[in-house]
mmCIF file of N, CA and C and ligand atoms in Angstrom:
data_model
loop_
_atom_site.group_PDB
_atom_site.id
_atom_site.type_symbol
_atom_site.label_atom_id
_atom_site.label_comp_id
_atom_site.label_asym_id
_atom_site.label_seq_id
_atom_site.Cartn_x
_atom_site.Cartn_y
_atom_site.Cartn_z
ATOM 1 N N UNK A 5 110.593 53.135 267.484
ATOM 2 C CA UNK A 5 111.763 52.292 267.105
ATOM 3 C C UNK A 5 111.994 51.713 266.247
ATOM 4 N N UNK A 6 112.179 51.960 265.181
ATOM 5 C CA UNK A 6 112.067 50.845 264.403
ATOM 6 C C UNK A 6 113.745 50.590 262.866
ATOM 7 N N UNK A 7 114.054 49.614 263.592
ATOM 8 C CA UNK A 7 115.524 49.619 262.704
ATOM 9 C C UNK A 7 115.237 48.657 261.824
ATOM 10 N N UNK A 8 115.966 49.205 260.470
ATOM 11 C CA UNK A 8 116.014 48.896 259.278
ATOM 12 C C UNK A 8 116.502 47.461 258.821
ATOM 13 N N UNK A 9 116.198 46.677 259.090
ATOM 14 C CA UNK A 9 116.938 44.783 258.872
ATOM 15 C C UNK A 9 115.583 44.638 258.111
ATOM 16 N N UNK A 10 114.783 44.850 257.885
ATOM 17 C CA UNK A 10 114.023 43.967 256.949
ATOM 18 C C UNK A 10 112.821 43.681 256.720
ATOM 19 N N UNK A 11 112.286 43.236 255.909
ATOM 20 C CA UNK A 11 110.639 42.934 256.699
ATOM 21 C C UNK A 11 110.048 42.599 257.574
ATOM 22 N N UNK A 12 109.061 43.189 258.504
ATOM 23 C CA UNK A 12 108.697 41.833 258.867
ATOM 24 C C UNK A 12 108.000 40.595 259.213
ATOM 25 N N UNK A 13 108.111 39.393 259.263
ATOM 26 C CA UNK A 13 107.378 38.127 259.260
ATOM 27 C C UNK A 13 105.840 38.103 260.272
ATOM 28 N N UNK A 14 105.245 38.036 259.180
ATOM 29 C CA UNK A 14 103.631 38.188 260.170
ATOM 30 C C UNK A 14 103.789 37.018 261.236
ATOM 31 N N UNK A 15 104.464 35.877 260.991
ATOM 32 C CA UNK A 15 104.307 34.836 261.858
ATOM 33 C C UNK A 15 105.108 34.739 262.557
ATOM 34 N N UNK A 16 106.510 35.551 262.700
ATOM 35 C CA UNK A 16 107.580 35.265 264.305
ATOM 36 C C UNK A 16 106.937 36.653 264.539
ATOM 37 N N UNK A 17 107.051 37.624 263.586
ATOM 38 C CA UNK A 17 107.215 39.159 263.682
ATOM 39 C C UNK A 17 108.695 39.769 263.733
ATOM 40 N N UNK A 18 109.310 38.808 263.324
ATOM 41 C CA UNK A 18 110.526 39.332 263.470
ATOM 42 C C UNK A 18 111.170 39.994 261.950
ATOM 43 N N UNK A 19 112.154 40.556 261.979
ATOM 44 C CA UNK A 19 112.435 41.125 260.683
ATOM 45 C C UNK A 19 113.396 40.626 259.921
ATOM 46 N N UNK A 20 113.131 39.135 259.516
ATOM 47 C CA UNK A 20 113.900 38.625 259.005
ATOM 48 C C UNK A 20 113.168 37.710 257.237
ATOM 49 N N UNK A 21 112.025 38.902 257.220
ATOM 50 C CA UNK A 21 111.332 38.149 255.596
ATOM 51 C C UNK A 21 112.769 38.604 254.427
ATOM 52 N N UNK A 22 112.824 37.866 253.690
ATOM 53 C CA UNK A 22 113.423 38.586 252.359
ATOM 54 C C UNK A 22 112.887 37.845 251.263
ATOM 55 N N UNK A 23 113.272 38.917 250.626
ATOM 56 C CA UNK A 23 112.290 37.901 249.261
ATOM 57 C C UNK A 23 112.956 37.150 248.470
ATOM 58 N N UNK A 24 112.000 36.102 247.843
ATOM 59 C CA UNK A 24 113.197 34.977 246.911
ATOM 60 C C UNK A 24 113.503 35.334 245.661
ATOM 61 N N UNK A 25 113.583 34.486 244.993
ATOM 62 C CA UNK A 25 113.709 34.974 243.412
ATOM 63 C C UNK A 25 113.049 35.101 243.070
ATOM 64 N N UNK A 26 111.569 34.044 243.283
ATOM 65 C CA UNK A 26 110.418 34.770 242.672
ATOM 66 C C UNK A 26 109.465 35.115 243.035
ATOM 67 N N UNK A 27 109.132 36.418 242.356
ATOM 68 C CA UNK A 27 108.332 37.670 242.121
ATOM 69 C C UNK A 27 107.169 37.185 243.412
ATOM 70 N N UNK A 28 106.882 38.969 243.959
ATOM 71 C CA UNK A 28 106.217 38.629 244.818
ATOM 72 C C UNK A 28 106.472 37.919 246.171
ATOM 73 N N UNK A 29 107.118 36.424 246.158
ATOM 74 C CA UNK A 29 107.492 35.993 247.036
ATOM 75 C C UNK A 29 108.454 35.942 248.052
ATOM 76 N N UNK A 30 108.133 35.305 249.420
ATOM 77 C CA UNK A 30 109.098 35.872 249.968
ATOM 78 C C UNK A 30 109.312 35.298 251.152
ATOM 79 N N UNK A 31 110.491 34.453 252.042
ATOM 80 C CA UNK A 31 110.242 33.494 252.769
ATOM 81 C C UNK A 31 111.315 34.520 254.123
ATOM 82 N N UNK A 32 110.568 33.886 254.976
ATOM 83 C CA UNK A 32 111.147 34.388 256.594
ATOM 84 C C UNK A 32 112.359 33.278 257.102
ATOM 85 N N UNK A 33 113.776 33.915 257.255
ATOM 86 C CA UNK A 33 114.953 33.269 257.173
ATOM 87 C C UNK A 33 115.131 32.931 258.880
ATOM 88 N N UNK A 34 113.817 33.414 259.646
ATOM 89 C CA UNK A 34 113.913 33.247 260.961
ATOM 90 C C UNK A 34 113.588 31.773 261.654
ATOM 91 N N UNK A 35 111.907 31.681 261.026
ATOM 92 C CA UNK A 35 111.119 30.601 260.741
ATOM 93 C C UNK A 35 110.739 30.033 259.700
ATOM 94 N N UNK A 36 111.268 30.278 258.342
ATOM 95 C CA UNK A 36 111.286 29.577 257.106
ATOM 96 C C UNK A 36 110.008 28.833 256.561
ATOM 97 N N UNK A 37 108.934 29.994 256.742
ATOM 98 C CA UNK A 37 107.742 30.048 256.371
ATOM 99 C C UNK A 37 107.957 30.715 255.211
ATOM 100 N N UNK A 38 106.663 30.690 254.395
ATOM 101 C CA UNK A 38 106.758 31.086 252.724
ATOM 102 C C UNK A 38 105.869 31.717 252.615
ATOM 103 N N UNK A 39 106.010 33.413 252.304
ATOM 104 C CA UNK A 39 104.764 33.952 252.051
ATOM 105 C C UNK A 39 104.966 34.430 250.575
ATOM 106 N N UNK A 40 103.829 34.471 250.106
ATOM 107 C CA UNK A 40 103.071 35.222 248.825
ATOM 108 C C UNK A 40 102.203 36.615 249.236
ATOM 109 N N UNK A 41 103.155 37.550 248.465
ATOM 110 C CA UNK A 41 102.362 38.777 248.209
ATOM 111 C C UNK A 41 101.587 38.868 247.341
ATOM 112 N N UNK A 42 100.110 39.017 247.489
ATOM 113 C CA UNK A 42 98.816 39.222 246.909
ATOM 114 C C UNK A 42 98.031 40.739 246.578
ATOM 115 N N UNK A 43 97.838 40.571 245.357
ATOM 116 C CA UNK A 43 97.465 41.947 245.115
ATOM 117 C C UNK A 43 96.603 42.436 245.892
ATOM 118 N N UNK A 44 95.128 40.930 245.786
ATOM 119 C CA UNK A 44 93.668 41.811 246.280
ATOM 120 C C UNK A 44 94.143 41.523 248.029
ATOM 121 N N UNK A 45 94.019 42.206 248.825
ATOM 122 C CA UNK A 45 93.753 42.166 250.369
ATOM 123 C C UNK A 45 93.268 40.749 250.797
ATOM 124 N N UNK A 46 93.775 40.127 251.305
ATOM 125 C CA UNK A 46 92.984 38.788 252.008
ATOM 126 C C UNK A 46 91.884 38.824 253.118
ATOM 127 N N UNK A 47 91.908 40.380 253.968
ATOM 128 C CA UNK A 47 91.171 40.691 254.638
ATOM 129 C C UNK A 47 90.313 41.388 254.072
ATOM 130 N N UNK A 48 89.895 42.234 253.250
ATOM 131 C CA UNK A 48 89.525 43.648 252.979
ATOM 132 C C UNK A 48 88.848 43.027 251.850
ATOM 133 N N UNK A 49 89.715 42.488 250.864
ATOM 134 C CA UNK A 49 89.162 41.688 249.367
ATOM 135 C C UNK A 49 89.865 43.379 248.463
ATOM 136 N N UNK A 50 90.408 44.666 248.700
ATOM 137 C CA UNK A 50 90.354 45.795 248.474
ATOM 138 C C UNK A 50 91.362 45.236 247.708
ATOM 139 N N UNK A 51 91.877 45.283 246.062
ATOM 140 C CA UNK A 51 92.949 45.673 245.220
ATOM 141 C C UNK A 51 94.061 46.594 245.694
ATOM 142 N N UNK A 52 95.106 46.414 245.759
ATOM 143 C CA UNK A 52 96.519 47.116 246.062
ATOM 144 C C UNK A 52 97.294 47.624 245.583
ATOM 145 N N UNK A 53 98.034 48.604 245.342
ATOM 146 C CA UNK A 53 99.042 48.817 244.558
ATOM 147 C C UNK A 53 100.180 49.199 245.392
ATOM 148 N N UNK A 54 101.319 47.708 244.841
ATOM 149 C CA UNK A 54 102.246 48.216 245.995
ATOM 150 C C UNK A 54 102.927 48.058 245.454
ATOM 151 N N UNK A 55 103.933 48.981 245.849
ATOM 152 C CA UNK A 55 105.286 49.791 245.297
ATOM 153 C C UNK A 55 106.406 48.290 245.584
ATOM 154 N N UNK A 56 106.689 47.275 244.690
ATOM 155 C CA UNK A 56 107.299 46.213 245.074
ATOM 156 C C UNK A 56 109.068 46.554 244.472
ATOM 157 N N UNK A 57 109.405 47.704 244.109
ATOM 158 C CA UNK A 57 110.690 48.002 244.195
ATOM 159 C C UNK A 57 111.479 48.475 245.362
ATOM 160 N N UNK A 58 110.876 48.774 245.763
ATOM 161 C CA UNK A 58 111.785 49.192 247.515
ATOM 162 C C UNK A 58 111.494 47.908 248.438
ATOM 163 N N UNK A 59 112.962 47.632 249.143
ATOM 164 C CA UNK A 59 112.419 45.974 250.076
ATOM 165 C C UNK A 59 112.149 46.403 251.277
ATOM 166 N N UNK A 60 111.735 48.106 251.440
ATOM 167 C CA UNK A 60 111.318 48.635 252.217
ATOM 168 C C UNK A 60 109.240 48.937 252.760
ATOM 169 N N UNK A 61 109.539 47.729 251.542
ATOM 170 C CA UNK A 61 107.660 48.062 251.271
ATOM 171 C C UNK A 61 107.150 47.375 253.144
ATOM 172 N N UNK A 62 105.987 48.366 252.706
ATOM 173 C CA UNK A 62 105.406 47.925 254.215
ATOM 174 C C UNK A 62 104.243 46.520 253.854
ATOM 175 N N UNK A 63 103.976 46.615 252.834
ATOM 176 C CA UNK A 63 103.029 45.371 252.412
ATOM 177 C C UNK A 63 102.093 45.007 253.388
ATOM 178 N N UNK A 64 101.754 46.032 253.058
ATOM 179 C CA UNK A 64 100.231 46.573 254.202
ATOM 180 C C UNK A 64 99.222 46.836 252.999
ATOM 181 N N UNK A 65 98.346 46.565 252.835
ATOM 182 C CA UNK A 65 96.928 46.813 252.527
ATOM 183 C C UNK A 65 96.575 48.355 252.931
ATOM 184 N N UNK A 66 96.327 49.442 251.897
ATOM 185 C CA UNK A 66 96.060 50.890 251.983
ATOM 186 C C UNK A 66 95.306 51.221 252.537
ATOM 187 N N UNK A 67 93.857 50.286 252.399
ATOM 188 C CA UNK A 67 92.328 50.106 252.528
ATOM 189 C C UNK A 67 92.210 49.651 254.180
ATOM 190 N N UNK A 68 92.844 48.456 254.843
ATOM 191 C CA UNK A 68 92.558 48.401 256.220
ATOM 192 C C UNK A 68 93.387 47.815 257.048
ATOM 193 N N UNK A 69 95.001 48.017 256.109
ATOM 194 C CA UNK A 69 96.156 48.089 256.823
ATOM 195 C C UNK A 69 96.485 46.460 257.017
ATOM 196 N N UNK A 70 95.930 45.465 256.710
ATOM 197 C CA UNK A 70 96.313 44.369 257.574
ATOM 198 C C UNK A 70 97.563 44.054 255.987
ATOM 199 N N UNK A 71 98.022 42.607 256.578
ATOM 200 C CA UNK A 71 99.438 42.564 255.643
ATOM 201 C C UNK A 71 98.954 41.811 254.199
ATOM 202 N N UNK A 72 99.515 42.069 253.525
ATOM 203 C CA UNK A 72 99.072 40.974 251.981
ATOM 204 C C UNK A 72 99.494 40.105 251.926
ATOM 205 N N UNK A 73 100.735 39.747 252.978
ATOM 206 C CA UNK A 73 100.908 38.250 252.702
ATOM 207 C C UNK A 73 100.371 37.274 253.555
ATOM 208 N N UNK A 74 100.347 36.509 252.347
ATOM 209 C CA UNK A 74 99.802 34.836 252.728
ATOM 210 C C UNK A 74 100.579 33.794 252.411
ATOM 211 N N UNK A 75 100.630 33.116 254.028
ATOM 212 C CA UNK A 75 101.443 31.933 254.008
ATOM 213 C C UNK A 75 101.519 31.030 252.789
ATOM 214 N N UNK A 76 102.353 30.566 251.931
ATOM 215 C CA UNK A 76 101.869 29.415 251.027
ATOM 216 C C UNK A 76 102.798 28.181 251.776
HETATM 217 ZN ZN1 LIG B 1228 109.582 34.309 260.904
HETATM 218 ZN ZN1 LIG B 1229 92.312 45.457 253.411
#
């Protein structure tokens, strides 16, 4: 069961990841870590086409399913 509260934080796994006013940057309002959305998967190196329009985007690699978010 998934409640649409927002994006899940890769760090604390709570759905409190919020976009910042910087493009591709997110911040978790729970653990206060900052993340950057990469266009290249940090896990498998595959380029990914992330739809940034939607706030409910999964931000996961289409290739390996790993998170495209890197802590900054
Ligand atoms: Zn967090
Ligand atoms: Zn990948």
